[in-house]
Amino acid sequence: MLNYEEQFYNNDIKLIAGTDEAGRGPLCGPVVAAAVILPKDYHNELINDSKKLTDKQREKAFLDIIKNAIAYGIGYVDSVTIDKINIYEASRKAMLIALNNMKIKPDFIITDCMPLKFENTNVLALPHGDALCECIAAASILAKVCRDHYMNLIDKKYPQYDFKHNKGYGTKKHLEALDKYGPIEGFHRFSYGPVSVKKIKLF
């Protein structure tokens, strides 16, 4: 059971938010972060690091998390911003957006090893947090599912890149499409090596 956060509950800390991101590695699309406050007594055996779950498991966990969460928020930072400020800072920005998008503010925040400053709230940047804290693992699932849904929509506009299956990662089919069609301006990350060497293709 992921229960590292339980040690922090006390009279002053009743609402703990976990936050995590999805989409640092892909060659295109946004980095997406989620922040979530779970009830203290909430547990779901499906909740784990999103990378360890199947698509079906993530979707099922996603629905249960948003149904039971005290509050949650999602943050998107687009590829143009990623190219301007780098993926690390874009991930931090997405987490802050997610935290600001929650209707209820937390008493304490635990991130997956990302230092943050959020209002006057204490923040713990926990290495491997998604493997230790249920709230961070839950955030990783929300972020991953939201990003996957976004990429599925983009796939309908640009099916030649196979975004529905690769979600923007540098698969063989994606790289072949980059060679044939070029990157999509405003969507591919031109600061990433496999993209920066390609010719810009305008759609």
N, CA, C and O of each residue as an XYZ file, in Angstrom:
812
protein
N       0.842     -1.206      0.000
C       0.000      0.000      0.000
C       0.872      1.250      0.000
O       1.881      1.310      0.703
N       0.483      2.240     -0.785
C       1.211      3.502     -0.816
C       0.638      4.408      0.280
O      -0.473      4.920      0.146
N       1.382      4.598      1.339
C       0.818      5.345      2.476
C       1.826      6.274      3.143
O       1.659      6.625      4.312
N       2.862      6.676      2.426
C       3.908      7.522      3.001
C       3.338      8.812      3.572
O       3.833      9.314      4.581
N       2.302      9.353      2.937
C       1.747     10.640      3.359
C       1.035     10.587      4.699
O       0.811     11.627      5.318
N       0.675      9.390      5.159
C      -0.120      9.281      6.390
C       0.606      9.840      7.611
O      -0.036     10.271      8.569
N       1.932      9.836      7.587
C       2.702     10.324      8.726
C       2.579     11.835      8.921
O       2.933     12.352      9.980
N       2.077     12.550      7.901
C       2.034     14.006      7.983
C       0.703     14.567      8.478
O       0.611     15.757      8.778
N      -0.316     13.737      8.566
C      -1.605     14.225      9.051
C      -1.509     14.581     10.529
O      -0.982     13.810     11.331
N      -2.023     15.752     10.879
C      -2.115     16.169     12.277
C      -3.217     17.223     12.393
O      -4.015     17.389     11.472
N      -3.261     17.921     13.501
C      -4.329     18.909     13.707
C      -4.244     20.068     12.722
O      -5.253     20.705     12.420
N      -3.049     20.339     12.222
C      -2.871     21.447     11.282
C      -2.873     21.001      9.819
O      -3.132     21.795      8.914
N      -2.583     19.733      9.608
C      -2.531     19.208      8.237
C      -3.625     18.168      8.054
O      -3.498     17.028      8.502
N      -4.679     18.566      7.406
C      -5.810     17.666      7.153
C      -6.009     17.395      5.666
O      -6.635     16.403      5.290
N      -5.479     18.272      4.825
C      -5.628     18.141      3.378
C      -4.247     18.101      2.732
O      -3.541     19.108      2.686
N      -3.876     16.939      2.239
C      -2.564     16.757      1.610
C      -2.750     16.566      0.115
O      -3.494     15.687     -0.320
N      -2.076     17.387     -0.663
C      -2.134     17.274     -2.123
C      -0.882     16.589     -2.638
O       0.232     16.892     -2.211
N      -1.079     15.675     -3.548
C       0.032     15.089     -4.291
C       0.015     15.641     -5.698
O      -1.057     15.885     -6.251
N       1.181     15.843     -6.290
C       1.230     16.342     -7.659
C       2.319     15.627     -8.454
O       3.384     15.296     -7.932
N       2.021     15.401     -9.720
C       2.965     14.725    -10.606
C       2.649     15.140    -12.036
O       1.605     15.735    -12.304
N       3.559     14.822    -12.953
C       3.370     15.209    -14.349
C       3.482     14.001    -15.268
O       3.955     12.934    -14.877
N       3.032     14.202    -16.498
C       3.181     13.203    -17.552
C       3.582     13.919    -18.835
O       3.056     14.987    -19.150
N       4.507     13.330    -19.565
C       4.845     13.898    -20.867
C       6.154     14.645    -20.947
O       6.287     15.556    -21.764
N       7.130     14.290    -20.123
C       8.443     14.935    -20.267
C       9.179     14.438    -21.507
O       9.864     15.211    -22.176
N       9.039     13.160    -21.811
C       9.844     12.545    -22.852
C       9.358     12.671    -24.282
O      10.188     12.613    -25.190
N       8.073     12.839    -24.544
C       7.583     12.872    -25.921
C       8.198     13.993    -26.750
O       8.697     14.984    -26.215
N       8.152     13.814    -28.059
C       8.708     14.791    -28.995
C       7.719     15.903    -29.319
O       8.069     16.865    -30.001
N       6.500     15.777    -28.839
C       5.494     16.779    -29.167
C       4.403     16.798    -28.100
O       4.345     15.940    -27.218
N       3.545     17.805    -28.214
C       2.419     17.914    -27.306
C       2.797     18.533    -25.973
O       3.970     18.811    -25.720
N       1.803     18.749    -25.122
C       2.044     19.417    -23.848
C       2.618     18.484    -22.797
O       2.518     17.262    -22.911
N       3.217     19.070    -21.776
C       3.453     18.347    -20.537
C       2.233     18.642    -19.669
O       1.783     19.784    -19.582
N       1.712     17.615    -19.038
C       0.468     17.730    -18.271
C       0.733     17.322    -16.830
O       1.346     16.286    -16.577
N       0.277     18.125    -15.899
C       0.420     17.803    -14.480
C      -0.952     17.734    -13.832
O      -1.916     18.335    -14.306
N      -1.014     16.996    -12.752
C      -2.241     16.924    -11.962
C      -1.883     17.093    -10.500
O      -0.794     16.723    -10.060
N      -2.820     17.657     -9.760
C      -2.718     17.749     -8.308
C      -4.009     17.184     -7.747
O      -5.086     17.446     -8.283
N      -3.913     16.419     -6.682
C      -5.119     15.792     -6.143
C      -5.039     15.695     -4.619
O      -3.994     15.375     -4.053
N      -6.150     15.975     -3.985
C      -6.310     15.774     -2.541
C      -7.277     14.619     -2.354
O      -8.438     14.705     -2.755
N      -6.808     13.544     -1.750
C      -7.649     12.379     -1.490
C      -8.135     12.395     -0.045
O      -7.452     12.930      0.828
N      -9.298     11.819      0.216
C      -9.721     11.662      1.617
C      -8.697     10.818      2.375
O      -8.080      9.916      1.809
N      -8.527     11.118      3.640
C      -7.518     10.417      4.444
C      -7.756      8.913      4.458
O      -6.803      8.134      4.474
N      -9.011      8.504      4.453
C      -9.330      7.077      4.553
C      -9.557      6.416      3.192
O     -10.025      5.280      3.127
N      -9.228      7.126      2.100
C      -9.437      6.566      0.766
C      -8.249      5.722      0.332
O      -7.100      6.149      0.443
N      -8.529      4.526     -0.159
C      -7.488      3.674     -0.725
C      -8.064      2.910     -1.911
O      -9.220      2.486     -1.894
N      -7.253      2.747     -2.918
C      -7.662      2.014     -4.107
C      -6.477      1.170     -4.555
O      -5.411      1.707     -4.854
N      -6.654     -0.136     -4.603
C      -5.549     -1.033     -4.936
C      -5.013     -0.811     -6.351
O      -3.883     -1.193     -6.655
N      -5.820     -0.196     -7.212
C      -5.373      0.071     -8.576
C      -4.369      1.213     -8.649
O      -3.596      1.313     -9.602
N      -4.387      2.076     -7.634
C      -3.542      3.266     -7.694
C      -2.083      2.891     -7.488
O      -1.695      2.338     -6.459
N      -1.293      3.213     -8.500
C       0.141      2.948     -8.502
C       0.764      3.921     -9.492
O       0.053      4.664    -10.168
N       2.064      3.920     -9.577
C       2.738      4.708    -10.607
C       2.058      4.411    -11.948
O       1.946      3.255    -12.354
N       1.609      5.466    -12.625
C       0.819      5.277    -13.847
C       1.547      4.452    -14.903
O       0.907      3.780    -15.712
N       2.873      4.498    -14.902
C       3.641      3.763    -15.909
C       3.560      2.251    -15.698
O       3.875      1.481    -16.605
N       3.143      1.827    -14.518
C       3.049      0.399    -14.204
C       1.662     -0.170    -14.490
O       1.433     -1.366    -14.305
N       0.740      0.673    -14.938
C      -0.628      0.243    -15.185
C      -0.913      0.136    -16.673
O      -0.283      0.805    -17.492
N      -1.872     -0.718    -17.009
C      -2.332     -0.791    -18.389
C      -3.267      0.383    -18.658
O      -3.725      1.046    -17.728
N      -3.547      0.634    -19.933
C      -4.489      1.708    -20.279
C      -5.836      1.491    -19.591
O      -6.425      2.432    -19.060
N      -6.311      0.271    -19.601
C      -7.610     -0.049    -19.006
C      -7.598      0.201    -17.501
O      -8.557      0.742    -16.951
N      -6.521     -0.188    -16.841
C      -6.402      0.033    -15.395
C      -6.345      1.519    -15.077
O      -6.967      1.977    -14.119
N      -5.598      2.275    -15.884
C      -5.508      3.721    -15.657
C      -6.870      4.387    -15.809
O      -7.248      5.232    -14.997
N      -7.598      4.009    -16.841
C      -8.911      4.608    -17.078
C      -9.862      4.308    -15.918
O     -10.609      5.184    -15.482
N      -9.834      3.096    -15.430
C     -10.696      2.711    -14.309
C     -10.314      3.477    -13.039
O     -11.176      3.991    -12.327
N      -9.011      3.543    -12.771
C      -8.539      4.276    -11.594
C      -8.853      5.760    -11.720
O      -9.238      6.400    -10.742
N      -8.691      6.308    -12.916
C      -8.975      7.721    -13.180
C     -10.401      8.071    -12.758
O     -10.619      9.053    -12.049
N     -11.357      7.276    -13.188
C     -12.767      7.551    -12.875
C     -13.025      7.478    -11.373
O     -13.791      8.276    -10.831
N     -12.387      6.522    -10.703
C     -12.597      6.385     -9.260
C     -11.947      7.533     -8.500
O     -12.487      8.005     -7.500
N     -10.793      7.981     -8.970
C     -10.091      9.085     -8.300
C     -10.902     10.371     -8.385
O     -11.107     11.040     -7.372
N     -11.369     10.727     -9.589
C     -12.099     11.996     -9.723
C     -13.457     11.928     -9.020
O     -14.013     12.954     -8.626
N     -13.979     10.724     -8.869
C     -15.251     10.560     -8.153
C     -15.079     10.784     -6.661
O     -15.957     11.356     -6.015
N     -13.956     10.338     -6.107
C     -13.760     10.352     -4.659
C     -12.842     11.466     -4.150
O     -12.803     11.719     -2.946
N     -12.123     12.119     -5.016
C     -11.171     13.150     -4.572
C     -11.891     14.312     -3.900
O     -12.986     14.698     -4.307
N     -11.273     14.854     -2.882
C     -11.771     16.078     -2.253
C     -11.625     17.235     -3.236
O     -12.497     18.097     -3.338
N     -10.509     17.235     -3.954
C     -10.263     18.251     -4.987
C      -9.169     17.742     -5.914
O      -8.304     16.962     -5.517
N      -9.230     18.202     -7.153
C      -8.147     17.899     -8.086
C      -8.062     19.015     -9.122
O      -9.036     19.723     -9.376
N      -6.882     19.156     -9.712
C      -6.672     20.160    -10.747
C      -5.719     19.618    -11.795
O      -4.874     18.773    -11.503
N      -5.861     20.109    -13.013
C      -5.016     19.695    -14.126
C      -4.327     20.931    -14.700
O      -4.927     22.001    -14.795
N      -3.067     20.770    -15.079
C      -2.316     21.870    -15.690
C      -1.639     21.435    -16.974
O      -0.986     20.393    -17.022
N      -1.797     22.240    -18.016
C      -1.178     21.963    -19.311
C      -0.161     23.065    -19.631
O      -0.428     24.248    -19.418
N       0.999     22.665    -20.141
C       1.972     23.627    -20.667
C       2.354     23.159    -22.062
O       2.825     22.035    -22.235
N       2.151     24.019    -23.059
C       2.297     23.602    -24.451
C       3.754     23.518    -24.897
O       4.673     23.939    -24.196
N       3.922     22.960    -26.087
C       5.266     22.693    -26.604
C       6.050     23.967    -26.890
O       7.275     23.980    -26.762
N       5.360     25.038    -27.275
C       6.047     26.299    -27.530
C       6.703     26.808    -26.242
O       7.844     27.270    -26.256
N       5.975     26.719    -25.146
C       6.519     27.130    -23.846
C       7.636     26.199    -23.408
O       8.640     26.647    -22.854
N       7.466     24.900    -23.654
C       8.523     23.941    -23.328
C       9.822     24.321    -24.027
O      10.893     24.283    -23.420
N       9.728     24.688    -25.311
C      10.929     25.090    -26.051
C      11.552     26.363    -25.491
O      12.767     26.546    -25.568
N      10.731     27.236    -24.932
C      11.237     28.509    -24.402
C      11.898     28.357    -23.044
O      12.939     28.963    -22.788
N      11.298     27.545    -22.164
C      11.775     27.527    -20.768
C      12.400     26.192    -20.355
O      12.902     26.086    -19.236
N      12.386     25.203    -21.188
C      12.879     23.834    -21.014
C      11.838     22.960    -20.304
O      10.946     23.463    -19.621
N      11.969     21.669    -20.477
C      10.939     20.731    -20.009
C      10.866     20.670    -18.482
O       9.789     20.472    -17.921
N      12.000     20.840    -17.813
C      11.983     20.798    -16.346
C      11.149     21.950    -15.789
O      10.276     21.744    -14.947
N      11.426     23.158    -16.266
C      10.675     24.316    -15.786
C       9.216     24.255    -16.246
O       8.323     24.718    -15.537
N       8.975     23.691    -17.420
C       7.604     23.536    -17.900
C       6.829     22.555    -17.021
O       5.640     22.749    -16.771
N       7.498     21.507    -16.556
C       6.855     20.550    -15.653
C       6.494     21.223    -14.336
O       5.413     20.995    -13.793
N       7.399     22.051    -13.823
C       7.131     22.796    -12.593
C       5.938     23.732    -12.796
O       5.054     23.823    -11.943
N       5.926     24.422    -13.931
C       4.840     25.351    -14.235
C       3.497     24.620    -14.323
O       2.482     25.108    -13.827
N       3.506     23.455    -14.955
C       2.269     22.678    -15.072
C       1.747     22.254    -13.702
O       0.539     22.264    -13.469
N       2.651     21.882    -12.794
C       2.233     21.511    -11.445
C       1.606     22.691    -10.712
O       0.598     22.534    -10.022
N       2.198     23.862    -10.861
C       1.647     25.050    -10.203
C       0.270     25.405    -10.772
O      -0.628     25.813    -10.035
N       0.115     25.246    -12.080
C      -1.195     25.486    -12.691
C      -2.215     24.503    -12.131
O      -3.337     24.886    -11.798
N      -1.824     23.237    -12.028
C      -2.727     22.210    -11.487
C      -3.143     22.542    -10.053
O      -4.316     22.419     -9.698
N      -2.186     22.958     -9.242
C      -2.497     23.313     -7.853
C      -3.436     24.509     -7.795
O      -4.360     24.539     -6.982
N      -3.206     25.483     -8.645
C      -4.082     26.658     -8.673
C      -5.475     26.337     -9.194
O      -6.430     27.056     -8.903
N      -5.593     25.258     -9.964
C      -6.887     24.879    -10.519
C      -7.740     24.045     -9.564
O      -8.879     23.706     -9.884
N      -7.196     23.717     -8.405
C      -8.001     23.018     -7.407
C      -8.930     24.005     -6.699
O      -8.529     25.123     -6.375
N     -10.156     23.586     -6.465
C     -11.133     24.459     -5.802
C     -10.863     24.579     -4.310
O     -11.307     25.531     -3.669
N     -10.141     23.619     -3.761
C      -9.794     23.626     -2.334
C      -8.270     23.625     -2.222
O      -7.600     22.835     -2.888
N      -7.731     24.488     -1.401
C      -6.284     24.572     -1.250
C      -5.797     23.599     -0.175
O      -6.460     23.427      0.848
N      -4.656     22.970     -0.396
C      -4.139     21.989      0.564
C      -3.423     22.637      1.744
O      -3.030     23.803      1.706
N      -3.271     21.834      2.790
C      -2.474     22.252      3.945
C      -1.004     21.861      3.768
O      -0.119     22.412      4.422
N      -0.767     20.917      2.887
C       0.576     20.365      2.692
C       0.624     19.774      1.283
O      -0.372     19.240      0.796
N       1.782     19.871      0.632
C       1.931     19.374     -0.742
C       3.132     18.445     -0.809
O       4.197     18.745     -0.268
N       2.947     17.314     -1.480
C       4.056     16.400     -1.747
C       4.172     16.246     -3.255
O       3.199     15.897     -3.923
N       5.346     16.502     -3.790
C       5.572     16.370     -5.227
C       6.473     15.177     -5.507
O       7.160     14.673     -4.618
N       6.455     14.742     -6.749
C       7.358     13.671     -7.161
C       8.721     14.285     -7.484
O       9.105     14.419     -8.646
N       9.428     14.650     -6.434
C      10.810     15.149     -6.517
C      10.938     16.487     -7.261
O      11.979     16.771     -7.853
N       9.884     17.302     -7.229
C       9.948     18.612     -7.882
C       9.852     19.718     -6.833
O       8.802     19.871     -6.209
N      10.919     20.494     -6.623
C      10.838     21.617     -5.688
C       9.832     22.655     -6.184
O       9.850     23.049     -7.350
N       8.955     23.088     -5.280
C       7.936     24.078     -5.637
C       7.807     25.115     -4.529
O       8.108     24.855     -3.365
N       7.354     26.286     -4.924
C       6.905     27.287     -3.968
C       5.469     27.610     -4.319
O       5.183     28.126     -5.399
N       4.558     27.300     -3.389
C       3.134     27.512     -3.656
C       2.507     28.238     -2.477
O       2.276     27.663     -1.413
N       2.240     29.513     -2.699
C       1.633     30.358     -1.666
C       2.413     30.191     -0.363
O       3.642     30.273     -0.370
N       1.728     29.961      0.744
C       2.421     29.787      2.025
C       2.361     28.339      2.498
O       2.397     28.064      3.697
N       2.268     27.421      1.545
C       2.091     26.010      1.874
C       3.429     25.284      1.875
O       4.245     25.473      0.971
N       3.653     24.457      2.886
C       4.873     23.652      2.932
C       4.833     22.586      1.837
O       3.802     21.957      1.600
N       5.967     22.399      1.183
C       6.067     21.453      0.076
C       7.220     20.494      0.333
O       8.320     20.918      0.688
N       6.968     19.205      0.155
C       7.999     18.178      0.240
C       8.242     17.623     -1.155
O       7.330     17.075     -1.774
N       9.467     17.762     -1.654
C       9.852     17.176     -2.946
C      10.415     15.791     -2.658
O      11.557     15.660     -2.216
N       9.621     14.766     -2.906
C       9.943     13.403     -2.481
C      10.442     12.559     -3.654
O       9.689     12.318     -4.598
N      11.695     12.106     -3.610
C      12.181     11.204     -4.660
C      11.334      9.936     -4.727
O      10.979      9.364     -3.697
N      11.019      9.511     -5.918
C      10.197      8.315     -6.146
C       8.852      8.409     -5.430
O       8.306      7.415     -4.951
N       8.339      9.632     -5.374
C       7.082      9.847     -4.662
C       5.921      9.057     -5.215
O       5.026      8.661     -4.468
N       5.923      8.814     -6.547
C       4.807      8.077     -7.139
C       4.801      6.611     -6.738
O       3.809      5.913     -6.947
N       5.912      6.137     -6.158
C       5.983      4.759     -5.672
C       5.775      4.676     -4.159
O       5.771      3.587     -3.585
N       5.601      5.843     -3.517
C       5.479      5.875     -2.067
C       4.152      6.457     -1.583
O       3.596      5.996     -0.586
N       3.650      7.460     -2.282
C       2.462      8.190     -1.837
C       1.278      7.908     -2.752
O       1.387      7.996     -3.975
N       0.159      7.572     -2.148
C      -1.033      7.313     -2.945
C      -1.509      8.580     -3.645
O      -1.995      8.522     -4.775
N      -1.371      9.725     -2.978
C      -1.843     10.961     -3.601
C      -0.997     11.342     -4.817
O      -1.528     11.895     -5.781
N       0.311     11.057     -4.792
C       1.151     11.344     -5.947
C       0.868     10.351     -7.062
O       0.783     10.730     -8.230
N       0.723      9.078     -6.704
C       0.393      8.070     -7.716
C      -0.940      8.394     -8.379
O      -1.100      8.222     -9.587
N      -1.893      8.864     -7.582
C      -3.191      9.256     -8.134
C      -3.029     10.425     -9.097
O      -3.653     10.454    -10.158
N      -2.193     11.385     -8.726
C      -1.937     12.530     -9.614
C      -1.273     12.079    -10.908
O      -1.574     12.609    -11.978
N      -0.371     11.103    -10.818
C       0.300     10.610    -12.021
C      -0.700      9.965    -12.970
O      -0.560     10.073    -14.188
N      -1.703      9.299    -12.424
C      -2.744      8.673    -13.244
C      -3.606      9.736    -13.916
O      -3.893      9.638    -15.109
N      -4.020     10.748    -13.159
C      -4.825     11.816    -13.748
C      -4.064     12.514    -14.869
O      -4.617     12.779    -15.937
N      -2.804     12.807    -14.620
C      -1.999     13.509    -15.630
C      -1.822     12.657    -16.883
O      -1.966     13.152    -18.001
N      -1.514     11.399    -16.700
C      -1.278     10.503    -17.833
C      -2.544     10.321    -18.660
O      -2.495     10.399    -19.888
N      -3.671     10.081    -18.008
C      -4.920      9.852    -18.735
C      -5.358     11.117    -19.476
O      -5.789     11.049    -20.627
N      -5.246     12.268    -18.812
C      -5.614     13.522    -19.481
C      -4.733     13.772    -20.696
O      -5.225     14.201    -21.740
N      -3.450     13.511    -20.571
C      -2.561     13.724    -21.718
C      -2.861     12.733    -22.841
O      -2.859     13.103    -24.015
N      -3.116     11.480    -22.483
C      -3.442     10.482    -23.499
C      -4.710     10.871    -24.252
O      -4.770     10.739    -25.475
N      -5.720     11.348    -23.532
C      -6.956     11.775    -24.178
C      -6.682     12.934    -25.149
O      -7.237     12.979    -26.247
N      -5.834     13.851    -24.733
C      -5.472     14.985    -25.582
C      -4.787     14.498    -26.863
O      -5.110     14.953    -27.960
N      -3.854     13.582    -26.714
C      -3.129     13.084    -27.880
C      -4.042     12.284    -28.810
O      -3.843     12.291    -30.025
N      -5.029     11.604    -28.258
C      -5.996     10.882    -29.088
C      -6.805     11.853    -29.951
O      -7.134     11.551    -31.098
N      -7.117     13.013    -29.390
C      -7.836     14.027    -30.167
C      -6.961     14.590    -31.282
O      -7.424     14.784    -32.406
N      -5.692     14.851    -30.963
C      -4.771     15.375    -31.972
C      -4.556     14.352    -33.087
O      -4.364     14.719    -34.246
N      -4.592     13.074    -32.731
C      -4.418     12.019    -33.729
C      -5.477     12.097    -34.827
O      -5.206     11.755    -35.978
N      -6.672     12.544    -34.477
C      -7.743     12.642    -35.474
C      -7.433     13.712    -36.519
O      -7.872     13.615    -37.665
N      -6.681     14.725    -36.119
C      -6.306     15.791    -37.047
C      -5.066     15.430    -37.849
O      -4.950     15.794    -39.019
N      -4.139     14.713    -37.219
C      -2.880     14.350    -37.870
C      -2.646     12.837    -37.757
O      -1.701     12.418    -37.090
N      -3.477     12.022    -38.386
C      -3.363     10.561    -38.226
C      -2.058      9.983    -38.747
O      -1.659      8.890    -38.346
N      -1.392     10.706    -39.636
C      -0.162     10.178    -40.234
C       0.971     10.012    -39.224
O       1.932      9.289    -39.487
N       0.866     10.674    -38.074
C       1.919     10.569    -37.051
C       1.660      9.453    -36.036
O       2.531      9.139    -35.225
N       0.468      8.856    -36.078
C       0.124      7.736    -35.192
C       0.146      8.118    -33.709
O       0.536      7.319    -32.857
N      -0.280      9.357    -33.414
C      -0.270      9.818    -32.032
C      -1.154      8.972    -31.112
O      -0.891      8.876    -29.913
N      -2.184      8.370    -31.663
C      -3.081      7.553    -30.849
C      -2.334      6.420    -30.168
O      -2.677      6.013    -29.058
N      -1.308      5.914    -30.844
C      -0.557      4.793    -30.288
C       0.756      5.213    -29.631
O       1.156      4.634    -28.621
N       1.429      6.219    -30.198
C       2.740      6.570    -29.623
C       2.691      7.715    -28.612
O       3.660      7.955    -27.892
N       1.542      8.429    -28.560
C       1.353      9.546    -27.618
C       2.460     10.597    -27.708
O       2.721     11.329    -26.753
N       3.106     10.656    -28.880
C       4.132     11.670    -29.096
C       5.551     11.187    -28.859
O       6.502     11.923    -29.125
N       5.716      9.961    -28.362
C       7.063      9.433    -28.144
C       7.710      9.084    -29.488
O       7.021      8.914    -30.494
N       9.016      8.983    -29.490
C       9.763      8.806    -30.724
C       9.804      7.376    -31.219
O      10.880      6.788    -31.329
N       8.655      6.811    -31.516
C       8.599      5.469    -32.076
C       9.086      5.483    -33.526
O       9.261      6.544    -34.126
N       9.299      4.300    -34.069
C       9.761      4.197    -35.450
C       8.777      4.864    -36.407
O       9.184      5.588    -37.315
N       7.488      4.620    -36.205
C       6.477      5.185    -37.096
C       6.415      6.707    -36.977
O       6.231      7.410    -37.971
N       6.570      7.204    -35.758
C       6.565      8.656    -35.549
C       7.778      9.295    -36.229
O       7.647     10.322    -36.894
N       8.941      8.697    -36.064
C      10.157      9.241    -36.674
C      10.089      9.174    -38.197
O      10.560     10.075    -38.890
N       9.506      8.109    -38.701
C       9.331      8.003    -40.157
C       8.394      9.095    -40.671
O       8.614      9.658    -41.744
N       7.344      9.390    -39.895
C       6.414     10.458    -40.278
C       7.103     11.819    -40.241
O       6.833     12.679    -41.079
N       7.996     12.012    -39.264
C       8.754     13.259    -39.206
C       9.628     13.419    -40.451
O       9.747     14.516    -40.997
N      10.233     12.321    -40.890
C      11.053     12.369    -42.100
C      10.211     12.708    -43.325
O      10.642     13.465    -44.195
N       9.012     12.144    -43.384
C       8.175     12.303    -44.569
C       7.407     13.620    -44.591
O       7.328     14.282    -45.625
N       6.839     13.999    -43.436
C       5.953     15.169    -43.393
C       6.565     16.376    -42.678
O       6.082     17.500    -42.811
N       7.641     16.125    -41.917
C       8.217     17.198    -41.111
C       7.442     17.388    -39.820
O       6.341     16.857    -39.677
N       7.994     18.130    -38.887
C       7.302     18.397    -37.618
C       6.188     19.419    -37.792
O       6.182     20.202    -38.742
N       5.261     19.395    -36.870
C       4.127     20.316    -36.872
C       4.518     21.539    -36.049
O       4.753     21.434    -34.845
N       4.584     22.681    -36.691
C       4.978     23.900    -35.984
C       3.953     24.229    -34.909
O       2.748     24.222    -35.162
N       4.442     24.517    -33.708
C       3.557     24.831    -32.601
C       3.106     23.619    -31.818
O       2.435     23.743    -30.793
N       3.478     22.440    -32.304
C       3.070     21.220    -31.601
C       4.253     20.316    -31.286
O       4.347     19.786    -30.179
N       5.158     20.135    -32.242
C       6.373     19.385    -31.941
C       7.330     20.264    -31.120
O       7.265     21.493    -31.171
N       8.197     19.620    -30.381
C       9.152     20.318    -29.520
C      10.474     20.468    -30.264
O      11.244     19.515    -30.383
N      10.725     21.665    -30.760
C      11.894     21.887    -31.596
C      13.193     21.942    -30.797
O      14.273     21.952    -31.388
N      13.113     21.978    -29.489
C      14.314     21.921    -28.669
C      14.773     20.478    -28.453
O      15.836     20.242    -27.877
N      13.975     19.518    -28.913
C      14.323     18.105    -28.797
C      15.074     17.670    -30.069
O      14.630     17.941    -31.185
N      16.199     17.003    -29.882
C      17.071     16.647    -30.984
C      16.402     16.015    -32.196
O      16.606     16.492    -33.312
N      15.608     14.957    -32.018
C      14.997     14.307    -33.182
C      14.083     15.224    -33.991
O      13.814     14.957    -35.162
N      13.602     16.309    -33.367
C      12.721     17.239    -34.065
C      13.527     18.385    -34.669
O      13.254     18.803    -35.794
N      14.504     18.892    -33.946
C      15.219     20.114    -34.352
C      15.979     19.925    -35.667
O      16.257     20.894    -36.374
N      16.311     18.682    -35.985
C      17.066     18.446    -37.220
C      16.146     18.287    -38.433
O      16.620     18.165    -39.562
N      14.830     18.289    -38.198
C      13.878     18.113    -39.289
C      13.465     19.462    -39.876
O      13.569     20.499    -39.220
N      13.006     19.428    -41.093
C      12.499     20.617    -41.754
C      11.103     20.949    -41.248
O      10.272     20.051    -41.113
N      10.829     22.211    -40.968
C       9.514     22.619    -40.478
C       8.467     22.404    -41.563
O       8.643     22.801    -42.714
N       7.397     21.777    -41.170
C       6.268     21.566    -42.075
C       5.065     22.311    -41.528
O       4.652     22.073    -40.393
N       4.512     23.192    -42.305
C       3.356     23.965    -41.868
C       2.074     23.296    -42.323
O       1.967     22.841    -43.461
N       1.095     23.241    -41.416
C      -0.219     22.682    -41.752
C      -1.260     23.769    -41.677
O      -2.438     23.513    -41.924
